[in-house]
CSV table of C-alpha atoms and ligand atoms in Angstrom, one decimal:
chain,number,residue,atom,x,y,z
P,1,MET,CA,0.1,-0.4,0.2
P,2,LYS,CA,1.8,3.5,-0.4
P,3,TYR,CA,1.0,6.1,1.7
P,4,TYR,CA,-1.6,7.8,-0.5
P,5,ASP,CA,-3.8,5.0,-0.8
P,6,LYS,CA,-5.0,5.4,3.0
P,7,LEU,CA,-8.7,6.3,2.7
P,8,ILE,CA,-9.2,9.9,3.3
P,9,PHE,CA,-11.3,8.7,6.3
P,10,GLU,CA,-8.3,7.4,7.6
P,11,LEU,CA,-6.5,10.9,7.5
P,12,SER,CA,-9.0,12.4,9.4
P,13,LYS,CA,-7.9,14.9,12.3
P,14,LYS,CA,-10.1,16.4,14.5
P,15,GLY,CA,-10.4,19.8,13.9
P,16,ARG,CA,-8.4,19.8,10.6
P,17,ARG,CA,-9.6,22.4,7.5
P,18,GLY,CA,-9.5,22.8,4.2
P,19,PHE,CA,-12.4,26.1,3.9
P,20,THR,CA,-13.9,28.5,6.4
P,21,LEU,CA,-18.0,29.0,5.7
P,22,PRO,CA,-18.8,32.5,6.5
P,23,LYS,CA,-19.6,32.9,9.8
P,24,ASN,CA,-23.8,32.8,10.9
P,25,HIS,CA,-24.0,33.1,7.1
P,26,TRP,CA,-26.5,29.6,7.5
P,27,ALA,CA,-27.7,30.0,11.1
P,28,ASP,CA,-30.3,32.7,10.1
P,29,LYS,CA,-31.4,30.4,7.3
P,30,THR,CA,-32.2,27.2,9.2
P,31,SER,CA,-35.0,29.1,10.9
P,32,GLU,CA,-36.6,29.4,7.1
P,33,MET,CA,-36.3,25.5,6.4
P,34,PRO,CA,-39.1,23.1,7.0
P,35,LYS,CA,-37.8,21.0,10.6
P,36,GLU,CA,-38.2,17.6,8.7
P,37,LEU,CA,-35.1,18.6,6.6
P,38,LEU,CA,-33.0,19.6,9.2
P,39,ARG,CA,-30.0,17.6,10.1
P,40,GLY,CA,-30.3,16.0,14.0
P,41,GLU,CA,-26.4,15.5,13.9
P,42,ASP,CA,-23.3,16.3,12.2
P,43,ALA,CA,-22.5,14.8,9.1
P,44,GLU,CA,-19.6,11.6,8.7
P,45,LEU,CA,-17.3,13.9,7.4
P,46,PRO,CA,-13.4,13.8,7.1
P,47,GLU,CA,-11.8,16.5,8.7
P,48,VAL,CA,-8.9,16.9,6.5
P,49,SER,CA,-6.7,19.5,4.8
P,50,GLU,CA,-7.6,21.3,0.9
P,51,LEU,CA,-3.9,19.5,0.0
P,52,ASP,CA,-5.4,16.0,1.3
P,53,VAL,CA,-8.5,16.5,-0.4
P,54,VAL,CA,-6.8,17.4,-3.9
P,55,ARG,CA,-4.3,14.4,-3.6
P,56,HIS,CA,-7.2,11.8,-2.6
P,57,TYR,CA,-9.0,12.7,-5.9
P,58,THR,CA,-5.8,13.0,-7.9
P,59,ASN,CA,-4.7,9.9,-6.8
P,60,LEU,CA,-8.5,8.5,-7.3
P,61,SER,CA,-7.9,10.1,-11.0
P,62,ASN,CA,-5.0,8.1,-12.1
P,63,MET,CA,-6.4,5.0,-10.8
P,64,ASN,CA,-8.3,4.8,-13.9
P,65,PHE,CA,-7.3,4.8,-17.5
P,66,GLY,CA,-8.4,7.3,-20.3
P,67,VAL,CA,-7.5,8.8,-23.5
P,68,ASP,CA,-5.5,11.7,-21.5
P,69,THR,CA,-3.0,9.1,-19.5
P,70,GLY,CA,-2.2,6.6,-22.6
P,71,PHE,CA,-3.2,4.8,-25.8
P,72,TYR,CA,-6.7,3.6,-26.3
P,73,PRO,CA,-6.8,1.1,-29.2
P,74,LEU,CA,-10.9,0.1,-29.0
P,75,GLY,CA,-11.7,-1.2,-31.8
P,76,SER,CA,-15.3,-0.4,-32.9
P,77,CYS,CA,-15.3,2.7,-30.4
P,78,THR,CA,-13.1,5.9,-31.8
P,79,MET,CA,-11.1,6.7,-28.8
P,80,LYS,CA,-9.9,9.8,-30.3
P,81,TYR,CA,-8.5,12.5,-28.6
P,82,ASN,CA,-10.6,14.6,-26.8
P,83,PRO,CA,-9.1,18.7,-27.8
P,84,LYS,CA,-8.5,20.7,-24.6
P,85,ILE,CA,-10.2,24.1,-26.6
P,86,ASN,CA,-14.0,21.8,-26.8
P,87,GLU,CA,-14.3,22.1,-23.1
P,88,GLU,CA,-13.1,25.6,-23.1
P,89,ILE,CA,-16.2,26.9,-25.3
P,90,ALA,CA,-18.9,24.3,-23.7
P,91,ALA,CA,-17.4,26.6,-20.9
P,92,LEU,CA,-18.3,30.1,-21.6
P,93,PRO,CA,-20.8,31.0,-19.1
P,94,GLY,CA,-22.8,32.4,-22.5
P,95,PHE,CA,-23.6,29.2,-23.0
P,96,ASN,CA,-23.6,27.8,-19.5
P,97,HIS,CA,-25.7,29.9,-18.0
P,98,LEU,CA,-28.1,29.1,-20.1
P,99,HIS,CA,-31.5,27.5,-19.3
P,100,PRO,CA,-33.6,25.6,-21.3
P,101,LEU,CA,-36.5,26.9,-20.5
P,102,GLN,CA,-35.7,29.8,-21.7
P,103,PRO,CA,-37.7,31.7,-24.4
P,104,ASP,CA,-36.2,31.4,-27.9
P,105,GLU,CA,-35.7,35.3,-28.9
P,106,THR,CA,-33.1,34.7,-26.0
P,107,VAL,CA,-31.2,32.0,-26.9
P,108,GLN,CA,-31.0,32.6,-30.3
P,109,GLY,CA,-27.4,31.7,-30.4
P,110,ALA,CA,-27.8,28.7,-28.7
P,111,LEU,CA,-30.4,27.9,-31.3
P,112,GLU,CA,-27.6,29.3,-34.5
P,113,VAL,CA,-25.1,26.7,-32.7
P,114,TYR,CA,-27.7,24.3,-33.3
P,115,TYR,CA,-28.6,24.9,-36.8
P,116,ASN,CA,-25.1,25.3,-38.2
P,117,LEU,CA,-24.1,21.8,-36.4
P,118,ASN,CA,-27.3,21.0,-38.5
P,119,GLN,CA,-26.0,22.1,-41.3
P,120,SER,CA,-22.5,21.3,-41.1
P,121,LEU,CA,-23.6,17.2,-40.6
P,122,ALA,CA,-26.2,17.1,-43.5
P,123,ALA,CA,-23.2,18.2,-45.8
P,124,ILE,CA,-20.9,15.5,-43.7
P,125,THR,CA,-23.6,12.4,-44.3
P,126,GLY,CA,-25.8,13.5,-47.6
P,127,MET,CA,-29.1,13.5,-44.6
P,128,SER,CA,-30.9,16.8,-45.4
P,129,GLU,CA,-31.6,16.9,-41.5
P,130,PHE,CA,-30.5,15.6,-37.9
P,131,THR,CA,-32.0,15.7,-34.8
P,132,PHE,CA,-29.7,15.9,-31.9
P,133,ASN,CA,-31.9,14.6,-28.5
P,134,PRO,CA,-30.7,11.3,-28.2
P,135,PHE,CA,-28.1,11.1,-25.9
P,136,ALA,CA,-26.1,8.2,-26.8
P,137,GLY,CA,-26.0,5.8,-29.9
P,138,ALA,CA,-28.3,3.3,-29.3
P,139,HIS,CA,-30.6,5.8,-28.5
P,140,GLY,CA,-30.3,7.2,-32.1
P,141,GLU,CA,-30.5,3.8,-33.3
P,142,LEU,CA,-33.7,3.5,-31.4
P,143,THR,CA,-35.0,6.9,-32.6
P,144,GLY,CA,-33.7,6.0,-36.0
P,145,LEU,CA,-36.2,3.1,-35.6
P,146,MET,CA,-39.1,4.9,-34.7
P,147,THR,CA,-38.9,7.2,-37.3
P,148,MET,CA,-38.4,4.5,-39.6
P,149,ARG,CA,-41.6,3.1,-38.2
P,150,ARG,CA,-43.4,6.1,-38.3
P,151,TYR,CA,-42.7,6.8,-41.8
P,152,HIS,CA,-43.9,3.2,-42.6
P,153,GLU,CA,-47.3,3.9,-40.3
P,154,MET,CA,-47.7,7.0,-41.7
P,155,ARG,CA,-48.3,5.8,-45.2
P,156,GLY,CA,-50.7,2.6,-43.8
P,157,ASP,CA,-48.2,-0.1,-44.2
P,158,ASP,CA,-48.2,-1.9,-41.4
P,159,LYS,CA,-46.7,-5.0,-42.4
P,160,ARG,CA,-43.5,-4.2,-42.1
P,161,VAL,CA,-42.6,-5.3,-38.8
P,162,LYS,CA,-39.2,-7.1,-39.7
P,163,VAL,CA,-35.3,-5.7,-39.8
P,164,ILE,CA,-32.8,-7.0,-41.2
P,165,VAL,CA,-29.4,-7.0,-39.3
P,166,PRO,CA,-25.8,-9.0,-40.4
P,167,ASP,CA,-24.4,-11.0,-38.6
P,168,SER,CA,-20.9,-9.0,-38.4
P,169,ALA,CA,-23.0,-6.0,-36.8
P,170,HIS,CA,-22.8,-4.0,-33.6
P,171,GLY,CA,-24.7,-6.0,-30.9
P,172,THR,CA,-27.0,-2.8,-29.9
P,173,ASN,CA,-28.4,-2.6,-33.7
P,174,PRO,CA,-30.6,-5.9,-32.9
P,175,ALA,CA,-30.9,-4.8,-29.9
P,176,SER,CA,-32.5,-1.4,-30.4
P,177,ALA,CA,-34.4,-3.0,-33.5
P,178,ALA,CA,-35.9,-5.6,-30.2
P,179,VAL,CA,-37.1,-2.4,-28.2
P,180,CYS,CA,-38.5,-0.8,-30.9
P,181,GLY,CA,-40.9,-3.8,-31.2
P,182,LEU,CA,-39.7,-4.9,-34.7
P,183,GLU,CA,-38.4,-8.7,-35.2
P,184,VAL,CA,-34.5,-8.9,-35.8
P,185,VAL,CA,-33.7,-10.9,-39.4
P,186,GLU,CA,-30.0,-12.0,-39.5
P,187,VAL,CA,-28.1,-12.1,-43.2
P,188,LYS,CA,-25.0,-13.9,-43.5
P,189,SER,CA,-21.6,-12.9,-44.7
P,190,THR,CA,-19.9,-14.6,-46.8
P,191,PRO,CA,-16.1,-15.4,-46.3
P,192,GLN,CA,-14.6,-12.1,-46.8
P,193,GLY,CA,-16.4,-11.0,-44.5
P,194,THR,CA,-19.6,-8.7,-46.4
P,195,ILE,CA,-23.3,-9.0,-46.9
P,196,ASP,CA,-23.8,-11.8,-49.1
P,197,ILE,CA,-26.5,-10.3,-51.6
P,198,GLU,CA,-27.2,-14.0,-52.4
P,199,SER,CA,-28.4,-14.8,-48.8
P,200,LEU,CA,-30.3,-10.9,-48.4
P,201,ARG,CA,-32.1,-11.4,-51.5
P,202,PRO,CA,-35.0,-14.2,-50.3
P,203,LEU,CA,-35.1,-12.1,-46.7
P,204,LEU,CA,-36.7,-9.1,-49.1
P,205,ASP,CA,-39.9,-9.2,-49.3
P,206,ASP,CA,-43.5,-6.4,-48.0
P,207,THR,CA,-42.9,-7.2,-44.1
P,208,ILE,CA,-39.4,-5.9,-44.3
P,209,ALA,CA,-39.4,-2.2,-42.9
P,210,GLY,CA,-35.6,-1.8,-43.4
P,211,ILE,CA,-32.1,-2.8,-42.6
P,212,MET,CA,-29.7,-2.1,-40.2
P,213,MET,CA,-25.7,-2.1,-41.7
P,214,THR,CA,-22.5,-0.1,-40.8
P,215,ASN,CA,-19.5,0.7,-44.2
P,216,PRO,CA,-17.3,0.3,-43.5
P,217,ASN,CA,-18.8,-2.3,-41.1
P,218,THR,CA,-18.1,-4.0,-37.6
P,219,LEU,CA,-14.6,-5.9,-39.2
P,220,GLY,CA,-13.1,-2.3,-41.4
P,221,LEU,CA,-14.7,-3.9,-44.6
P,222,PHE,CA,-16.5,-1.5,-46.9
P,223,GLU,CA,-19.7,-3.4,-48.4
P,224,THR,CA,-18.5,-2.7,-52.2
P,225,GLU,CA,-22.3,-3.7,-53.2
P,226,ILE,CA,-23.6,-1.3,-51.3
P,227,LYS,CA,-25.7,0.0,-54.4
P,228,GLU,CA,-26.6,-3.2,-55.1
P,229,ILE,CA,-28.0,-3.8,-51.0
P,230,ALA,CA,-29.6,-0.6,-51.3
P,231,GLU,CA,-31.5,-0.9,-54.5
P,232,LEU,CA,-32.7,-4.4,-53.6
P,233,VAL,CA,-34.0,-3.1,-50.4
P,234,HIS,CA,-35.8,-0.3,-51.8
P,235,GLY,CA,-37.4,-2.4,-54.2
P,236,CYS,CA,-39.2,-4.0,-51.8
P,237,GLY,CA,-40.2,-1.0,-50.0
P,238,GLY,CA,-37.7,-1.1,-46.8
P,239,LEU,CA,-35.3,1.9,-45.8
P,240,LEU,CA,-31.8,1.6,-45.1
P,241,TYR,CA,-30.5,2.4,-42.0
P,242,TYR,CA,-27.0,3.6,-41.4
P,243,ASP,CA,-25.0,3.0,-38.1
P,244,GLY,CA,-22.8,5.8,-38.1
P,245,ALA,CA,-21.3,5.5,-34.6
P,246,ASN,CA,-17.9,5.2,-36.3
P,247,PHE,CA,-18.0,7.6,-38.5
P,248,ASN,CA,-13.9,8.2,-38.9
P,249,PRO,CA,-13.1,6.4,-42.3
P,250,LEU,CA,-15.6,8.4,-43.9
P,251,LEU,CA,-15.1,12.2,-42.9
P,252,GLY,CA,-15.7,14.4,-45.3
P,253,LYS,CA,-14.5,11.9,-48.0
P,254,VAL,CA,-17.7,9.0,-48.4
P,255,ARG,CA,-21.4,10.0,-47.6
P,256,PRO,CA,-24.2,7.5,-46.6
P,257,GLY,CA,-26.2,9.4,-48.1
P,258,ASP,CA,-24.6,8.9,-51.4
P,259,MET,CA,-24.5,5.3,-50.8
P,260,GLY,CA,-28.5,5.1,-50.2
P,261,PHE,CA,-29.0,4.9,-47.1
P,262,ASP,CA,-32.1,7.5,-45.6
P,263,ILE,CA,-31.3,7.2,-41.9
P,264,MET,CA,-28.8,7.2,-39.7
P,265,HIS,CA,-26.9,7.9,-36.7
P,266,LEU,CA,-23.5,9.5,-35.7
P,267,ASN,CA,-21.6,9.4,-31.8
P,268,LEU,CA,-20.9,12.7,-30.9
P,269,HIS,CA,-18.4,10.6,-28.8
P,270,LYS,CA,-16.9,9.1,-30.4
P,271,THR,CA,-16.4,10.4,-34.2
P,272,PHE,CA,-16.6,14.2,-33.1
P,273,SER,CA,-13.8,14.1,-30.2
P,274,THR,CA,-16.3,14.8,-27.1
P,275,PRO,CA,-15.6,12.4,-24.4
P,276,HIS,CA,-16.9,9.4,-23.5
P,277,GLY,CA,-16.5,9.5,-20.0
P,278,GLY,CA,-18.1,6.9,-17.6
P,279,GLY,CA,-21.1,6.3,-20.7
P,280,GLY,CA,-22.0,10.0,-21.3
P,281,PRO,CA,-22.8,12.3,-21.2
P,282,GLY,CA,-22.9,11.2,-25.0
P,283,SER,CA,-24.9,12.3,-28.5
P,284,GLY,CA,-25.9,10.4,-30.7
P,285,PRO,CA,-27.6,12.0,-33.6
P,286,VAL,CA,-30.3,11.3,-36.3
P,287,GLY,CA,-30.3,12.3,-40.0
P,288,VAL,CA,-32.5,11.5,-42.4
P,289,ALA,CA,-33.5,11.8,-46.0
P,290,LYS,CA,-35.9,14.5,-47.1
P,291,HIS,CA,-38.5,12.7,-47.4
P,292,LEU,CA,-38.3,11.6,-44.0
P,293,ALA,CA,-37.4,14.8,-42.2
P,294,ASP,CA,-41.0,15.9,-41.1
P,295,TYR,CA,-41.1,12.2,-39.0
P,296,LEU,CA,-38.0,13.4,-37.1
P,297,PRO,CA,-39.2,13.8,-33.4
P,298,ASN,CA,-39.4,17.1,-31.3
P,299,PRO,CA,-38.9,19.6,-30.8
P,300,LYS,CA,-36.6,20.6,-34.0
P,301,VAL,CA,-35.1,24.1,-34.5
P,302,ARG,CA,-36.1,26.1,-37.9
P,303,LYS,CA,-34.5,29.2,-39.2
P,304,GLY,CA,-37.4,31.8,-40.0
P,305,ASN,CA,-38.4,33.7,-43.5
P,306,ASP,CA,-37.4,36.9,-40.4
P,307,GLY,CA,-33.7,35.7,-39.8
P,308,LEU,CA,-34.3,34.5,-36.3
P,309,PHE,CA,-34.3,30.7,-35.0
P,310,HIS,CA,-37.7,29.5,-33.7
P,311,VAL,CA,-37.8,26.1,-31.9
P,312,ILE,CA,-41.2,24.3,-33.5
P,313,HIS,CA,-43.1,21.0,-33.0
P,314,ASN,CA,-45.0,19.6,-36.0
P,315,GLU,CA,-47.6,16.6,-35.9
P,316,GLU,CA,-46.2,14.0,-38.3
P,317,ALA,CA,-43.4,14.0,-35.6
P,318,THR,CA,-42.4,10.7,-34.0
P,319,GLY,CA,-42.8,12.2,-30.3
P,320,CYS,CA,-39.7,13.3,-28.4
P,321,VAL,CA,-37.3,10.9,-27.7
P,322,SER,CA,-35.7,13.4,-24.7
P,323,ALA,CA,-36.6,16.2,-22.2
P,324,PHE,CA,-35.4,19.6,-24.5
P,325,MET,CA,-33.4,19.2,-27.0
P,326,GLY,CA,-30.2,16.3,-26.0
P,327,ASN,CA,-26.6,17.2,-24.4
P,328,PHE,CA,-26.1,20.5,-25.6
P,329,GLY,CA,-22.5,20.9,-24.0
P,330,VAL,CA,-21.6,17.9,-25.8
P,331,LEU,CA,-23.4,19.7,-29.3
P,332,LEU,CA,-20.8,22.5,-28.5
P,333,LYS,CA,-17.5,20.5,-28.3
P,334,ALA,CA,-18.9,18.5,-31.9
P,335,TYR,CA,-18.9,22.2,-33.1
P,336,THR,CA,-16.0,23.0,-32.0
P,337,TYR,CA,-14.3,20.1,-33.1
P,338,ILE,CA,-15.4,21.2,-36.9
P,339,LEU,CA,-14.5,24.2,-36.7
P,340,MET,CA,-11.0,23.4,-35.4
P,341,LEU,CA,-10.6,21.1,-38.3
P,342,GLY,CA,-12.5,23.5,-41.6
P,343,LYS,CA,-13.1,21.8,-44.4
P,344,GLU,CA,-9.9,20.5,-45.7
P,345,ASN,CA,-8.7,18.9,-42.9
P,346,VAL,CA,-12.1,16.9,-42.0
P,347,ARG,CA,-10.8,15.2,-45.3
P,348,LEU,CA,-7.2,14.2,-44.1
P,349,VAL,CA,-9.4,12.1,-40.9
P,350,GLY,CA,-10.3,9.0,-42.7
P,351,PRO,CA,-7.7,8.2,-44.7
P,352,LEU,CA,-4.9,9.0,-41.9
P,353,ALA,CA,-7.0,6.9,-39.3
P,354,THR,CA,-7.3,4.0,-42.1
P,355,LEU,CA,-3.3,4.4,-42.6
P,356,ASN,CA,-2.6,4.1,-38.7
P,357,ALA,CA,-4.9,0.9,-38.7
P,358,ASN,CA,-3.1,-0.6,-41.7
P,359,TYR,CA,0.3,-0.5,-40.4
P,360,ILE,CA,-0.7,-1.5,-37.5
P,361,LYS,CA,-1.9,-4.7,-38.9
P,362,GLU,CA,1.1,-4.9,-41.3
P,363,CYS,CA,3.5,-4.6,-38.0
P,364,LEU,CA,2.1,-7.4,-36.0
P,365,LYS,CA,0.5,-10.1,-38.7
P,366,ASP,CA,3.2,-11.8,-38.1
P,367,SER,CA,2.9,-12.7,-34.1
P,368,TYR,CA,-0.9,-12.8,-34.7
P,369,LYS,CA,-3.7,-14.7,-36.7
P,370,LEU,CA,-5.1,-12.4,-39.2
P,371,PRO,CA,-8.1,-14.0,-40.3
P,372,ILE,CA,-9.0,-11.2,-43.4
P,373,PRO,CA,-5.7,-10.1,-45.0
P,374,THR,CA,-7.3,-7.2,-47.1
P,375,VAL,CA,-6.1,-3.3,-46.6
P,376,CYS,CA,-9.2,-2.5,-43.8
P,377,LYS,CA,-10.2,1.0,-43.1
P,378,HIS,CA,-10.5,2.2,-39.5
P,379,GLU,CA,-10.2,-0.7,-37.8
P,380,PHE,CA,-9.2,-4.5,-38.3
P,381,VAL,CA,-9.7,-7.6,-36.5
P,382,PHE,CA,-7.0,-10.2,-35.3
P,383,ASP,CA,-7.5,-13.8,-34.4
P,384,GLY,CA,-5.5,-14.1,-31.2
P,385,LEU,CA,-2.1,-14.9,-31.3
P,386,LEU,CA,-0.4,-17.1,-34.4
P,387,ASP,CA,1.0,-19.5,-31.9
P,388,LYS,CA,-1.7,-21.2,-30.4
P,389,PHE,CA,0.1,-24.1,-28.7
P,390,THR,CA,0.8,-22.0,-26.0
P,391,GLY,CA,-3.0,-21.8,-24.8
P,392,VAL,CA,-2.3,-17.9,-24.1
P,393,THR,CA,-5.5,-16.3,-24.7
P,394,THR,CA,-7.2,-13.1,-26.4
P,395,LEU,CA,-7.8,-12.1,-22.5
P,396,ASP,CA,-4.3,-12.7,-21.2
P,397,VAL,CA,-2.9,-10.6,-24.2
P,398,ALA,CA,-5.2,-7.9,-23.2
P,399,LYS,CA,-4.5,-7.6,-19.4
P,400,ARG,CA,-0.7,-7.9,-20.0
P,401,LEU,CA,-1.2,-4.2,-22.4
P,402,LEU,CA,-2.4,-2.5,-19.0
P,403,ASP,CA,0.9,-3.8,-17.6
P,404,TYR,CA,3.1,-2.0,-19.7
P,405,GLY,CA,0.4,1.3,-19.7
P,406,PHE,CA,-2.3,0.8,-22.6
P,407,HIS,CA,-6.1,0.1,-22.9
P,408,ALA,CA,-6.3,-3.5,-24.4
P,409,PRO,CA,-8.2,-3.2,-27.4
P,410,THR,CA,-11.7,-4.7,-27.8
P,411,ILE,CA,-11.7,-8.7,-27.7
P,412,TYR,CA,-14.0,-11.2,-28.4
P,413,PHE,CA,-16.1,-8.9,-30.9
P,414,PRO,CA,-17.4,-9.8,-33.3
P,415,LEU,CA,-18.1,-12.7,-32.6
P,416,LEU,CA,-17.1,-14.2,-35.7
P,417,PHE,CA,-13.7,-15.1,-34.4
P,418,HIS,CA,-13.2,-17.2,-31.4
P,419,GLN,CA,-10.2,-14.9,-30.4
P,420,ALA,CA,-11.2,-11.7,-31.4
P,421,ILE,CA,-8.9,-8.7,-30.9
P,422,MET,CA,-10.5,-5.8,-32.4
P,423,ILE,CA,-7.8,-2.6,-33.1
P,424,GLU,CA,-8.9,0.9,-33.9
P,425,PRO,CA,-5.8,3.7,-33.4
P,426,THR,CA,-7.7,6.6,-34.6
P,427,GLU,CA,-5.9,9.5,-36.6
P,428,THR,CA,-5.1,11.5,-33.5
P,429,GLU,CA,-1.8,9.2,-32.2
P,430,SER,CA,1.4,9.8,-32.9
P,431,LYS,CA,4.3,7.6,-34.8
P,432,GLU,CA,6.1,6.9,-32.2
P,433,THR,CA,3.0,6.1,-29.7
P,434,ILE,CA,1.8,3.4,-32.7
P,435,ASP,CA,5.6,2.4,-32.9
P,436,SER,CA,5.5,1.6,-28.9
P,437,PHE,CA,2.2,-0.2,-28.9
P,438,ILE,CA,4.1,-2.4,-31.3
P,439,ASP,CA,6.5,-3.6,-30.3
P,440,ILE,CA,5.3,-4.1,-27.0
P,441,MET,CA,2.3,-6.2,-29.2
P,442,HIS,CA,5.8,-7.9,-29.9
P,443,LYS,CA,6.9,-8.3,-26.9
P,444,ILE,CA,3.6,-10.1,-25.4
P,445,ALA,CA,3.5,-12.0,-28.1
P,446,GLU,CA,7.5,-13.5,-27.1
P,447,GLU,CA,6.7,-13.9,-23.6
P,448,ALA,CA,3.5,-16.2,-24.3
P,449,ILE,CA,6.1,-18.5,-25.5
P,450,SER,CA,8.6,-17.7,-22.9
P,451,GLU,CA,6.4,-17.1,-20.0
P,452,PRO,CA,3.0,-18.0,-20.4
P,453,ASP,CA,2.0,-17.9,-16.7
P,454,THR,CA,2.9,-14.3,-16.3
P,455,LEU,CA,0.3,-13.8,-18.9
P,456,ARG,CA,-2.2,-15.4,-17.1
P,457,ASN,CA,-1.9,-13.6,-14.3
P,458,ALA,CA,-2.1,-10.4,-15.9
P,459,PRO,CA,-2.4,-7.8,-14.8
P,460,HIS,CA,0.5,-7.2,-12.1
P,461,ASN,CA,0.7,-2.9,-11.8
P,462,THR,CA,-3.1,-2.3,-12.0
P,463,PRO,CA,-4.5,-1.0,-8.9
P,464,VAL,CA,-7.0,-4.1,-9.0
P,465,ARG,CA,-5.7,-7.4,-10.5
P,466,ARG,CA,-7.7,-9.5,-12.8
P,467,LEU,CA,-11.2,-9.8,-11.6
P,468,ASP,CA,-14.5,-11.7,-11.9
P,469,GLU,CA,-15.9,-9.9,-15.0
P,470,THR,CA,-19.5,-11.5,-14.5
P,471,THR,CA,-19.5,-10.6,-10.6
P,472,ALA,CA,-17.5,-6.8,-11.4
P,473,ALA,CA,-20.7,-6.6,-13.1
P,474,LYS,CA,-23.3,-7.3,-11.8
P,475,HIS,CA,-21.5,-6.7,-8.4
P,476,PRO,CA,-19.4,-3.9,-8.7
P,477,LEU,CA,-17.5,-2.2,-6.0
P,478,LEU,CA,-18.9,1.7,-7.1
P,479,ASN,CA,-17.7,3.3,-3.4
P,480,TYR,CA,-13.3,3.8,-3.1
P,481,ARG,CA,-13.0,2.3,0.1
P,482,GLU,CA,-15.0,-1.1,-0.7
P,483,LEU,CA,-12.2,-0.7,-3.3
P,484,LEU,CA,-9.2,-0.3,-1.7
P,485,GLN,CA,-10.2,-2.7,1.0
P,486,SER,CA,-10.8,-5.8,-1.7
S,501,PLP,C1,-20.6,2.3,-30.0
S,501,PLP,C2,-21.6,2.1,-30.9
S,501,PLP,C3,-23.3,2.3,-30.4
S,501,PLP,C4,-23.7,2.5,-29.1
S,501,PLP,O1,-23.3,3.4,-28.9
S,501,PLP,P1,-23.1,4.1,-27.5
S,501,PLP,O2,-23.6,5.8,-27.4
S,501,PLP,O3,-22.7,3.1,-27.3
S,501,PLP,O4,-25.0,3.7,-27.6
S,501,PLP,C5,-23.5,1.3,-32.0
S,501,PLP,N1,-23.2,1.0,-33.2
S,501,PLP,C6,-21.3,0.6,-33.6
S,501,PLP,C7,-20.7,-0.2,-34.6
S,501,PLP,C8,-20.6,1.5,-32.1
S,501,PLP,O5,-19.5,1.3,-32.6
């Protein structure tokens, strides 16, 4: 135990203080408070200095891993750096002190940000209009599918209850479809990893509401037959939904609207550099083609002929999916990111992310099994170590990476491979960082042969060792006292 691992309650010394409250400031007020709200006894609080508190929280924060502390090659998740200017803009008092119930004419600047971000994302994706109301990617999927249902419903086409989802899809896709009350039909991939058109054809009839896809798919492969898929699905009366959570490889290069997609979501907390932090706050804007714009949920922002921005509600809309208008602070950060990059640099994001992914793939394929050897987009998948005889698993490799100061990649996803390791470096890492990652991955492959037990028992240097993952998920220790005592 390091000296600073002492619990802040153990550090407590009677009478020690880190603050001074104005004298009697509250004494006068207590008389105004209802009796039942008044505390009878003193709260159990540690008595510590300001420095004790600063160290306590700083040390706790260092027990966690974040993109600000190290490389985070999480496939299917785009863990790129979050530029600090985003935070500064989102913290400006003119934005930060707004209230969601203020009249439109007093929040014109905020509504203009909404409007401009909407225009920017529409230009980037080839969609007509976005809603920013959903709080996450999966929430965006649900909103997009509700919009799809609404479209069929408004046309009196009520037989359409099925959604086609490829077997390589992100787990949230079938889950969102099920939550939306739609039936999931799986379509198989070819051995090359893309949708098998011949398996798709027989599924298409007048019960199909649409198909959910991502392109490049979760294997990092571009579905080159997308035009034909779009024709087939539209031909049977269905719509195409694009999961744009990881939009990085296409940013400024290829537009889902041009590929034939009707509805899509983006994850601002992936592609648009806003933090993922502890599961949120996130933002999963949903964009649609023109013929679906009326069905997007309320409220919406429109620019009037008077040049002013107005919050409107329309009747055809798919109800509301969140209180007010989404996570405005997150929208500000994404808008800042787009403006900071500018039109020209937005186009560099995809190629650089793609180059980085292919570089890692090529450098490591002599140590890790590469089931799909073609050029990838922003991410790719290994199927565990090349040398299987050691019995060292993908989980062991992932845990060992933590000892070397790297976050583990995504593991055991996609389900197509038993020992999947999915790596996505993003464009924000330098060649030096990527090279150290490659060196360590090689070193781990050597350790798998020379000292497999070190890997099986990894991690060795982290605040908590290897956890029983089921118990950790079902009964998490969320209190630092429990954690330090465990
Ligand atoms: C992350 C991700 C999602 C879900 O986004 P959340 O914000 O975590 O709900 C959906 N699809 C894909 C492909 C993703 O990578």
